[in-house]
Coordinates of C-alpha atoms and ligand atoms in Angstrom, one line a residue:
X1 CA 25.5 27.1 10.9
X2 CA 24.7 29.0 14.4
X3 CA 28.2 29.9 14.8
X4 CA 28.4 31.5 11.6
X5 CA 25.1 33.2 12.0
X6 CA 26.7 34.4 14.9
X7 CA 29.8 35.6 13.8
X8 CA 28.3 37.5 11.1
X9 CA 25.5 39.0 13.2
X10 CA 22.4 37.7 11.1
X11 CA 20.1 35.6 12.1
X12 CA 20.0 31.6 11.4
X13 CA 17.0 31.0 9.2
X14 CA 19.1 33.3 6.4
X15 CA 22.2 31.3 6.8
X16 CA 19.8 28.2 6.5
X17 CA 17.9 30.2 3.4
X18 CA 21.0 31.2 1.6
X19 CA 21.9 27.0 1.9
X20 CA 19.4 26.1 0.5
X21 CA 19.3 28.6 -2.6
X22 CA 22.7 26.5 -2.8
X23 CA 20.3 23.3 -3.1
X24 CA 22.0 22.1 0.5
X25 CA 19.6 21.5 3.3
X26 CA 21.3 22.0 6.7
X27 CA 20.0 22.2 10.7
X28 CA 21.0 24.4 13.1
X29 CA 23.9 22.9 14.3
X30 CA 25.4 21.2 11.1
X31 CA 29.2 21.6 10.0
X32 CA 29.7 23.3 6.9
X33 CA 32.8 22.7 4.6
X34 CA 35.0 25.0 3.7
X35 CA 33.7 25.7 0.4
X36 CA 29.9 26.3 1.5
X37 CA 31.2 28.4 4.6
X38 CA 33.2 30.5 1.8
X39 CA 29.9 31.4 -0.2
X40 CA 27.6 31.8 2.2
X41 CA 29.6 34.6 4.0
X42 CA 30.1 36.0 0.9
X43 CA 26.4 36.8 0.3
X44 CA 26.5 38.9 3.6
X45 CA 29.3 40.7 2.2
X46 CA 32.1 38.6 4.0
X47 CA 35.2 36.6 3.3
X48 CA 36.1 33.5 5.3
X49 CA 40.1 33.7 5.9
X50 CA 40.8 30.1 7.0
X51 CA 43.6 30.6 10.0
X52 CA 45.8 28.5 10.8
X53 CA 45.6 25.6 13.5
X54 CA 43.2 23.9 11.4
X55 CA 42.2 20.7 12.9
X56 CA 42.0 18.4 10.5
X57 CA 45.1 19.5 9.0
X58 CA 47.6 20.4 11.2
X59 CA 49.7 23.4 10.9
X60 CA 52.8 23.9 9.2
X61 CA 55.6 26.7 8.4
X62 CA 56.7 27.5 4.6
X63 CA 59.8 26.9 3.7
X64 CA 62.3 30.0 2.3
X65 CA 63.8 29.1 -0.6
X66 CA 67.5 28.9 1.0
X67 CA 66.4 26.4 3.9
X68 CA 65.5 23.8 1.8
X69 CA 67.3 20.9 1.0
X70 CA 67.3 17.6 -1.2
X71 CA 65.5 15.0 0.6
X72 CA 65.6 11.2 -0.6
X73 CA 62.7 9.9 -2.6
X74 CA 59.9 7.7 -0.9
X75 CA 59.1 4.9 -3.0
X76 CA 56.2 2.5 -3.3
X77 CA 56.4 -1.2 -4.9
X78 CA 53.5 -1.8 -6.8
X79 CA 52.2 -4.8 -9.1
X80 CA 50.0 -8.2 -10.0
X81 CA 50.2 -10.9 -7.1
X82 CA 52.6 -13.1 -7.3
X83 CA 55.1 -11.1 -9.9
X84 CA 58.0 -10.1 -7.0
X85 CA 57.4 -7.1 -5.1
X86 CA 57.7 -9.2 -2.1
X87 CA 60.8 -10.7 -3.2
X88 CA 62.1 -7.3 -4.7
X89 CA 61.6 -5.1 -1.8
X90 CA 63.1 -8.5 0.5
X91 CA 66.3 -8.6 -1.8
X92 CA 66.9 -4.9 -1.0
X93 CA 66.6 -4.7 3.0
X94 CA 68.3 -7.7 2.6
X95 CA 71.5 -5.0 2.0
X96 CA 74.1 -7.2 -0.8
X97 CA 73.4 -3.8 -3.0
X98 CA 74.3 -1.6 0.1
X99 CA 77.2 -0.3 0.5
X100 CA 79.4 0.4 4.0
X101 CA 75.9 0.0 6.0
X102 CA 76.5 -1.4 9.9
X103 CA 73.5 -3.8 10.9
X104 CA 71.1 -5.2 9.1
X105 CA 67.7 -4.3 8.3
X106 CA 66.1 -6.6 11.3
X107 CA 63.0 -5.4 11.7
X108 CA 59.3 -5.0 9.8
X109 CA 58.5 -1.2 10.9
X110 CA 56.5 -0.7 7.7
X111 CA 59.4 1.5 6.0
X112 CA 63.3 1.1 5.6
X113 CA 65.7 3.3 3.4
X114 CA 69.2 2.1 2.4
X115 CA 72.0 4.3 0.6
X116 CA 73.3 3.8 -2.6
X117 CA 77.3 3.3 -2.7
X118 CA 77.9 6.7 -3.6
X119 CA 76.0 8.1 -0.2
X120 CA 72.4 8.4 -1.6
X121 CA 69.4 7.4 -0.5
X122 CA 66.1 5.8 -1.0
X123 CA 63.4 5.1 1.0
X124 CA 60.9 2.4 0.6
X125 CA 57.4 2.1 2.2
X126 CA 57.5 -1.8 2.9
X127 CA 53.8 -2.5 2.4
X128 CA 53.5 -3.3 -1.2
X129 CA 50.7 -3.1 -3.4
X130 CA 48.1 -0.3 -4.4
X131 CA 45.6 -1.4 -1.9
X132 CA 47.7 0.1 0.7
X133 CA 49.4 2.9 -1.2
X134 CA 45.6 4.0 -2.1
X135 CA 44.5 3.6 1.4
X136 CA 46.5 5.9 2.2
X137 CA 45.6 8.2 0.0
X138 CA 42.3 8.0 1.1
X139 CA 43.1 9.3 4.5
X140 CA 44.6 12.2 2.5
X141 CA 48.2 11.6 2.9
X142 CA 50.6 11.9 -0.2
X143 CA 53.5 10.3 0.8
X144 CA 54.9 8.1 -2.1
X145 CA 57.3 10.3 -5.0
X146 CA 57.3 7.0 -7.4
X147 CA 56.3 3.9 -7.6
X148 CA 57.8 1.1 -8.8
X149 CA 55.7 -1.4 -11.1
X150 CA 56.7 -4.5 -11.2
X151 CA 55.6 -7.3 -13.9
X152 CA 56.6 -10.7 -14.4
X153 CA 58.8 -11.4 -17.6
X154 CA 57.2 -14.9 -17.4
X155 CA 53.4 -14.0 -17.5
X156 CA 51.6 -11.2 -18.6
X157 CA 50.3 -7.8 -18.0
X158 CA 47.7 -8.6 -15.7
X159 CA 44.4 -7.3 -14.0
X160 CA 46.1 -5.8 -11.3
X161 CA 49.4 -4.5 -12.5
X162 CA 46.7 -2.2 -14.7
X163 CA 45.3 -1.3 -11.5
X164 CA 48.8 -0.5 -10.0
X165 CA 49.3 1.8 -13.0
X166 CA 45.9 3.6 -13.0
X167 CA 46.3 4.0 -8.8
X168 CA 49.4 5.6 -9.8
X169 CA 48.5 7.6 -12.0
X170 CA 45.4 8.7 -10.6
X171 CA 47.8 10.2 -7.8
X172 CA 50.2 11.8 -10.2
X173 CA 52.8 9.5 -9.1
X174 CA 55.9 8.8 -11.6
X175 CA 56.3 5.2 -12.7
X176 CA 59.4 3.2 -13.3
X177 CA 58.6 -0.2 -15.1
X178 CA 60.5 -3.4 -13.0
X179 CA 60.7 -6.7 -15.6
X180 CA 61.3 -9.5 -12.7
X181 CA 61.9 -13.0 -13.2
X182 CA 64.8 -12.7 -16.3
X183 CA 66.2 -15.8 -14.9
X184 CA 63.1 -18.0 -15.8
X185 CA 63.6 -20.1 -19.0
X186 CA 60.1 -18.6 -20.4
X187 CA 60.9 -15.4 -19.5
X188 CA 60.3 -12.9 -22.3
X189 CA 60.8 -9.1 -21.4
X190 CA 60.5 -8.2 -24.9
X191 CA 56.9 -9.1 -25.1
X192 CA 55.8 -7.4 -21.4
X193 CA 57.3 -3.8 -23.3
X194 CA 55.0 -4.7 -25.9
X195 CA 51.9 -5.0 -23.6
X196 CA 53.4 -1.9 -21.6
X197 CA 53.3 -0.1 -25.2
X198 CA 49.9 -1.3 -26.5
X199 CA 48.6 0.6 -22.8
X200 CA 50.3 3.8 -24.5
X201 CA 53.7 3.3 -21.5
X202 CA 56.2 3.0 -23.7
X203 CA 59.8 2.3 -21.9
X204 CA 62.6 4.4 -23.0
X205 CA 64.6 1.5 -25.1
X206 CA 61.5 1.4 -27.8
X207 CA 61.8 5.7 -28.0
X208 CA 59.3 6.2 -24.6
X209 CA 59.5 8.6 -21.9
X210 CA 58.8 5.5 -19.2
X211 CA 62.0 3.9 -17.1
X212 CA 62.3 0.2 -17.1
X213 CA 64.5 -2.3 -15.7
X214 CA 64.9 -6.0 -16.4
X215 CA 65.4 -7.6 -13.2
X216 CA 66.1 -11.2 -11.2
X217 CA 64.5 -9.9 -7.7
X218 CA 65.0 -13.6 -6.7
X219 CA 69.1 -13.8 -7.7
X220 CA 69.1 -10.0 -7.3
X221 CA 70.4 -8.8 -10.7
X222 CA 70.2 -5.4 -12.4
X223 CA 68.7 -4.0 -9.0
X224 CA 71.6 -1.8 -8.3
X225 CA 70.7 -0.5 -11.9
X226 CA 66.8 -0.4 -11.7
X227 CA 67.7 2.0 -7.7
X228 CA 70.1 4.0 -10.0
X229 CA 66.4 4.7 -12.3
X230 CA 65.0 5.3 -9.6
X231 CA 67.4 7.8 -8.2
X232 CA 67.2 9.6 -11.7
X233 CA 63.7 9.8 -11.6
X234 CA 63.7 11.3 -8.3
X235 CA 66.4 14.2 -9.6
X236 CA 63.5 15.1 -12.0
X237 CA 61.2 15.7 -9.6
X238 CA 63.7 17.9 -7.4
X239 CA 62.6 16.8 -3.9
X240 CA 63.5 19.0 -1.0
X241 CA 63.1 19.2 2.6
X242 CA 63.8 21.4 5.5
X243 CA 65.6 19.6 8.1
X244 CA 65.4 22.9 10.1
X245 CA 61.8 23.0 11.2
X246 CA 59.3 20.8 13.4
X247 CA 58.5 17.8 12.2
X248 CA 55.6 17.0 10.1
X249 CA 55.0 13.9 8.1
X250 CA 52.5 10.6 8.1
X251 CA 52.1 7.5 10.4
X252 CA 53.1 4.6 8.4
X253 CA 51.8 1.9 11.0
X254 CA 51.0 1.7 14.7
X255 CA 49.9 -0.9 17.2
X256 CA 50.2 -1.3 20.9
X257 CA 53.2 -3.5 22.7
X258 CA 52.9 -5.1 25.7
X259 CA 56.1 -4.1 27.4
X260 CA 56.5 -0.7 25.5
X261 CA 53.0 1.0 25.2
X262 CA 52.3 2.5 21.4
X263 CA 54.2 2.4 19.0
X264 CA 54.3 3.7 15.7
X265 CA 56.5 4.0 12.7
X266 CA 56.4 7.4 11.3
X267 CA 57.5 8.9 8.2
X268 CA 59.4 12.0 8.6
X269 CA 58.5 14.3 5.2
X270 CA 59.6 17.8 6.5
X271 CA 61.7 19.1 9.1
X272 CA 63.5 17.1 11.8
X273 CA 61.8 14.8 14.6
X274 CA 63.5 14.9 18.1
X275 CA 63.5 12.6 21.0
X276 CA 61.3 14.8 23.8
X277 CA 58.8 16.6 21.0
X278 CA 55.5 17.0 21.4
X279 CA 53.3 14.5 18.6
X280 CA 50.0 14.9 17.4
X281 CA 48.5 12.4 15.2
X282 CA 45.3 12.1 14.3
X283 CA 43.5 11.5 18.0
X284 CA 46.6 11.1 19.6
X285 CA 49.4 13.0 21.1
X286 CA 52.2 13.0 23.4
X287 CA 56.0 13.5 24.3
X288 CA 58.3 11.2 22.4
X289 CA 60.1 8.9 25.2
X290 CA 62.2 6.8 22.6
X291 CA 63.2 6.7 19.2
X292 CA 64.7 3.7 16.9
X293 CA 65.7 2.8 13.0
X294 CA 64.6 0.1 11.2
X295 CA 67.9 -1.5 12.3
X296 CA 66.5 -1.1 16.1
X297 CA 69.2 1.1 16.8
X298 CA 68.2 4.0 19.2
X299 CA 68.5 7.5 17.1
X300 CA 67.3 11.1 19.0
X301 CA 66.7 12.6 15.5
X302 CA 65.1 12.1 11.9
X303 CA 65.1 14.2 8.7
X304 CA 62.9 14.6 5.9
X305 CA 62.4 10.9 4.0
X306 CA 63.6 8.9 7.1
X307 CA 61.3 6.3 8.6
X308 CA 61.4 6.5 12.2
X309 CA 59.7 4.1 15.1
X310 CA 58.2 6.4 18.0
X311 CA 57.1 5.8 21.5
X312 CA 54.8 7.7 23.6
X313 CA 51.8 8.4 21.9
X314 CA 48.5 8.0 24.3
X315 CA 46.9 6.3 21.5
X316 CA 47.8 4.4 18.3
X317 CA 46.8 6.3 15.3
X318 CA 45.3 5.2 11.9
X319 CA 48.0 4.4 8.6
X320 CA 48.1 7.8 6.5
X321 CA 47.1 10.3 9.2
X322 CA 49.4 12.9 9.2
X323 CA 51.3 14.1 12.2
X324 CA 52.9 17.2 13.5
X325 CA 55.1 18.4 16.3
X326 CA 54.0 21.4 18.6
X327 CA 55.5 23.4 21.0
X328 CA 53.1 23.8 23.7
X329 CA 51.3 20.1 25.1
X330 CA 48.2 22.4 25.7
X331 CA 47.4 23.3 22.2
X332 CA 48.1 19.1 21.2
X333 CA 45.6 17.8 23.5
X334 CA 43.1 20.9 22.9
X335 CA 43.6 19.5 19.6
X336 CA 43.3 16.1 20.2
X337 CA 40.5 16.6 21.7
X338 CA 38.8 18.4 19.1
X339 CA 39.5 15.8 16.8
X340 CA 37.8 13.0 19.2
X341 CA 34.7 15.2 18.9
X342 CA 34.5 15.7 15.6
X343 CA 35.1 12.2 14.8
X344 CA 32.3 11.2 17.0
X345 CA 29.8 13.8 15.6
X346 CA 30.9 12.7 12.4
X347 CA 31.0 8.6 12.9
X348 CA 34.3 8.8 11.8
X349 CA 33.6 10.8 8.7
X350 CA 36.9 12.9 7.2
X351 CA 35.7 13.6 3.9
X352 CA 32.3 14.1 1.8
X353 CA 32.9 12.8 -2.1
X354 CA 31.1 13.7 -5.0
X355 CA 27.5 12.1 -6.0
X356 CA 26.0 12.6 -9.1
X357 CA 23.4 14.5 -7.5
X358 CA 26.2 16.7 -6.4
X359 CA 27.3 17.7 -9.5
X360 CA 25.1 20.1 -11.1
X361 CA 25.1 22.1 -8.0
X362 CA 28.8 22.3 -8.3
X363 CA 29.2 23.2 -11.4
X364 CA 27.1 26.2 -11.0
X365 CA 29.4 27.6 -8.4
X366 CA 31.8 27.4 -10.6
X367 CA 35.0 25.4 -8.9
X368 CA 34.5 22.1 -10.3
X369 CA 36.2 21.3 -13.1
X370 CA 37.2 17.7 -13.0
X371 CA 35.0 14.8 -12.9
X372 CA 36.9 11.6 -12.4
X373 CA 35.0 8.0 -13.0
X374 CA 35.7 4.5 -12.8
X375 CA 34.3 2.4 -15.1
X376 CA 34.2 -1.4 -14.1
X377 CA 32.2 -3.7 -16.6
X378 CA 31.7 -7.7 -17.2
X379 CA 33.2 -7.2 -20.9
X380 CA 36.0 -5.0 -22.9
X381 CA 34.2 -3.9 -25.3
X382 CA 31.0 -2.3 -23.7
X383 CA 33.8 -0.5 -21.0
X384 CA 35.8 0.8 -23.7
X385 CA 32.5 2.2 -25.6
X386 CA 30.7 3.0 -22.6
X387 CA 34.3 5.1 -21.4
X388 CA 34.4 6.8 -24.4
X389 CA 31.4 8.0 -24.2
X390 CA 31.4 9.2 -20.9
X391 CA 34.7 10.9 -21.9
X392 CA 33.1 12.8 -24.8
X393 CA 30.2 14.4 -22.5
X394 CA 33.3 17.1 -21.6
X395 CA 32.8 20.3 -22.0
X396 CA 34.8 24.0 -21.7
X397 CA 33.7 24.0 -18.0
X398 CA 34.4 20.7 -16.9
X399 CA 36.5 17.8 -18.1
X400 CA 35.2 13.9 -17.7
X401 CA 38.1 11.7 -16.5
X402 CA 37.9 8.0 -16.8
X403 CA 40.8 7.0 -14.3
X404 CA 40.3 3.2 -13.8
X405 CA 38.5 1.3 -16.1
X406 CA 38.8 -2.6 -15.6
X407 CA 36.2 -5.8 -16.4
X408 CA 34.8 -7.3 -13.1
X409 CA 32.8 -6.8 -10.1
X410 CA 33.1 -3.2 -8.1
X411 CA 36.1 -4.1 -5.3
X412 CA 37.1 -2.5 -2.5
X413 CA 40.4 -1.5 -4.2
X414 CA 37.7 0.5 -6.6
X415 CA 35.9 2.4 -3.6
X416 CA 39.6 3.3 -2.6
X417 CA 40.4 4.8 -5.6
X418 CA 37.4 6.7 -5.5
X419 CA 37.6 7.8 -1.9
X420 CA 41.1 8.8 -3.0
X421 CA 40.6 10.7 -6.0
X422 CA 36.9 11.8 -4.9
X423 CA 35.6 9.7 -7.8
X424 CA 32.3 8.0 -8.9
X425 CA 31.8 4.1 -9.4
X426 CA 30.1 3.6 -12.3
X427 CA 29.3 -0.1 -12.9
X428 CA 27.8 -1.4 -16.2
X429 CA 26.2 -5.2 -15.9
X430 CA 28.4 -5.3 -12.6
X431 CA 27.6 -5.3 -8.8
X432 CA 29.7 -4.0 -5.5
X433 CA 31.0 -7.3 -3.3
X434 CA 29.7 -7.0 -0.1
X435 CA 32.8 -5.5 0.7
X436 CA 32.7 -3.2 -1.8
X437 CA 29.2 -1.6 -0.7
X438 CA 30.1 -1.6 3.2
X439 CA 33.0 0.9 2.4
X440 CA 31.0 3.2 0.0
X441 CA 28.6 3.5 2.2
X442 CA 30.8 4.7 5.1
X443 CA 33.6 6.5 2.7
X444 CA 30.2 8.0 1.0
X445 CA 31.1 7.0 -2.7
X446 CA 28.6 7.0 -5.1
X447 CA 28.2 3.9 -7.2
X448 CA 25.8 4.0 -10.4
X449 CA 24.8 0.5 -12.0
X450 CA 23.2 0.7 -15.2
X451 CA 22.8 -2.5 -17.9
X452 CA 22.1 -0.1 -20.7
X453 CA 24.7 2.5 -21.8
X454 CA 22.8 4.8 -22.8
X455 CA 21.2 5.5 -19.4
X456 CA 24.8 5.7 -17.9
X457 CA 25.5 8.5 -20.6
X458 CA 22.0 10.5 -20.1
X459 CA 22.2 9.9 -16.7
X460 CA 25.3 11.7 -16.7
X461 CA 25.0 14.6 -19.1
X462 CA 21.6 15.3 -17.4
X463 CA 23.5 15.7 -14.3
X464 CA 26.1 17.8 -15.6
X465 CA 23.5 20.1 -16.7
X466 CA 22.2 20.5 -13.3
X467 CA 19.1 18.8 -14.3
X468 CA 18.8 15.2 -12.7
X469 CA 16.0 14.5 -11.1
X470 CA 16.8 14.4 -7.1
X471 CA 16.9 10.3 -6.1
X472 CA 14.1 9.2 -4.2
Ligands
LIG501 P1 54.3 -10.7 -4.6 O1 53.0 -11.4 -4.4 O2 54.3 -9.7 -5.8 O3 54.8 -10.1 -3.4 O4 55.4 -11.8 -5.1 P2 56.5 -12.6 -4.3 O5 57.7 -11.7 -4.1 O6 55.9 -13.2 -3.1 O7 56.9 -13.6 -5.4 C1 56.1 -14.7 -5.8 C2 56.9 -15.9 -6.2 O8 57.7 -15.6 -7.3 C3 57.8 -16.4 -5.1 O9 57.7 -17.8 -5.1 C4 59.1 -15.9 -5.4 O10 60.2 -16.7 -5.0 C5 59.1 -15.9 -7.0 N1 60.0 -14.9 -7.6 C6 60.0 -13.5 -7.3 N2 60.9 -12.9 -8.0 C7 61.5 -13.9 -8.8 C8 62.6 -13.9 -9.7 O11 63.2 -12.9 -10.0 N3 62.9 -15.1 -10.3 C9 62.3 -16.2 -10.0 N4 62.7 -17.3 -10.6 N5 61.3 -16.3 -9.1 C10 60.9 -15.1 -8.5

């Protein structure tokens, strides 16, 4: 707030004034976001040009049109416990369905790709299931292109393989449908299209727009066909890279080893990563002193879509921050060390998500025109009605999303979500776990319990009229 008083050459108690006409009440020395700092300046007849170098971001070229380049897809394995994604994204490292590769796969580094026999490629994030893919997410990084769901052809669509889908979705994340277990004597892939159909997915064979593949991931059979869906679905979405730039892309994992310092398993997204250039990532930076595949073969280079493990880093970052390569060490650790601050001033605190208190005000300035939800309840029926409802409170000016809606108690896999796709947790006849409440309260997500529906809908439309009654 001073800075910007500063800067502009008025005096603080109008910066704080003009906040507060904005229904925010702010101190002296309180960050602004980006959005605040933009209207605020332009009451005093300014506009905020955000340069470069920001810190939270990082700082990255654009790419001409000429210098860009396929890149291979990045692909997450998602689905219900127990139904193969283990097994599935095992059978693959495991290399029968790769072609003229030296080495195995020997090591865990979070990520491995593999080429297809005719020379392309795929990369898979080896952490499977929507907890971590959403995780991820939350920490703003976008790094999956598809996601594979997989169901068992000997059980049902479950709980969680709903959740897969809706995490998927909810990131905008194209979905190819794996059928595992065709070996079983009680399999029935038939019946799981069925179920895929009655959720409005319906799989190519029955007329649908949705890729599926009926697979053994146990005796490995079709997989060669369900990585040649994959690949297909990936031409779609036309995914290019320039390997002619500094590197930028997200940490995968990282951890400190005894005999080698940190180490961390990076996913290269853009540009190409060199033995000798300068990281930053997250809090962390330094010189890269070694590089090695997932085959722990020593490389001095990665390209867009490779997994890559580094050493060198002073620190060992968190999964999902991003990380870019600079030219100068100076400018890194000023960085850096701008980061540690803020994080400390902040307890940790990346991101601000919407409350219902919130939304009124945002409305009225006019650049909120999504309002995502997610609906947990302890039966169908009152979910589905209560959704519906919530649904129909859209208007011209803003449009109510419903993007998980699921019987049971408010889960951590729920605040996720929400921290994710800056969504509110409505629960009806449902509490948080403990879990669950610990996480909102340091991601900031808003949860709303009500046992009557119709509270949860007036409670709602009155705030997206602006006209809920502050909490007290
Ligand atoms: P995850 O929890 O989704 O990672 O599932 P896992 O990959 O751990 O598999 C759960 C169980 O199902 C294990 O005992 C696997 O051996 C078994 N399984 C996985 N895929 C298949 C398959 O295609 N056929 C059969 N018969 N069993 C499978």
């Amino acid at each position: 707030v001073s800075e910007l008083a500063t800067m502009m050459d008025v005096s603080v108690t109008e910066i704080i004034s003009s906040c507060m006409s904005l229904g925010l009440f702010v101190s002296i020395n309180q960050r602004l976001d980006a959005e605040t700092m933009s209207i605020v300046a332009e009451e005093f007849g300014y506009t905020v040009e955000f340069v470069s170098a920001d810190i939270m971001e990082g700082v990255e070229e654009d790419d001409e049109p000429d210098e860009v380049h396929p890149r291979a897809p990045i692909v997450t394995v998602m689905g219900h416990v127990d139904h193969g994604k283990t097994s599935l994204l095992d059978y693959i490292r495991s290399a029968n369905v790769i072609a003229g590769e030296a080495g195995g796969i020997t090591q865990h580094i979070g990520a491995y790709h593999v080429s297809l026999e005719d020379g392309r490629k795929i990369t898979f994030l080896d952490t499977p299931g929507h907890e971590a893919f959403t995780a991820m997410r939350a920490r703003g990084a976008q790094v999956t292109d598809i996601a594979i769901i997989i169901v068992a052809a000997d059980d049902d669509i479950m709980p969680q393989t709903k959740e897969a889908i809706n995490h998927a979705q909810a990131a905008g994340v194209p979905i190819v449908f794996a059928i595992n277990k065709i070996d079983k004597p009680g399999a029935n892939p038939e019946k799981i299209k069925e179920g895929l159909a009655n959720l409005n997915f319906l799989v190519e064979e029955w007329g649908g727009k949705y890729q599926s593949q009926d697979i053994s991931a146990k005796q490995g059979l079709n997989i060669s066909e369900l990585l040649e869906k994959v690949v297909l679905e990936a031409e779609m979405l036309e995914l290019k890279g320039n390997k002619d730039k500094r590197a930028s892309g997200t940490i995968v994992e990282s951890s400190l080893d005894k005999g080698r310092g940190y180490v961390a398993t990076v996913l290269v997204q853009n540009g190409t990563l060199r033995q000798g250039d300068i990281v930053l990532a997250g809090q962390y930076y330094g010189h890269i002193k070694a590089m090695f595949n997932e085959r722990n073969q020593r490389i001095d280079s990665a390209g867009p879509s490779e997994p890559v493990i580094i050493l060198g880093l002073d620190g060992a970052p968190q999964a999902g921050d991003k990380f870019n390569v600079f030219e100068n060490e100076r400018e890194a650790r000023q960085i850096a060390n701008k980061r540690e601050q803020l994080a400390r001033e902040q307890g940790l605190r990346t991101q601000k998500h919407i409350t219902l208190d919130e939304i009124g005000r945002r409305i009225a300035i006019g650049n909120f025109q999504e309002l995502n939800l997610i609906v947990k309840g302890d039966v169908d029926g009152s979910i589905e009605a209560l959704s519906d409802s919530l649904i129909k409170l859209s208007t011209e000016e803003i449009q109510v999303n419903v993007i998980h809606k699921a019987v049971g108690a408010i889960s951590e896999s729920d605040i996720m979500l929400a921290t994710a796709s800056d969504a509110i947790v409505v629960g009806f006849q449902v509490r948080p776990s403990l879990g669950a409440r610990k996480l909102a309260e340091k991601e900031e997500v808003d949860i709303r319990l009500y046992s009557i529906i119709y509270d949860a809908i007036n409670e709602l439309r009155s705030a997206m009229e602006g006209m809920l009654s502050p909490e007290i």
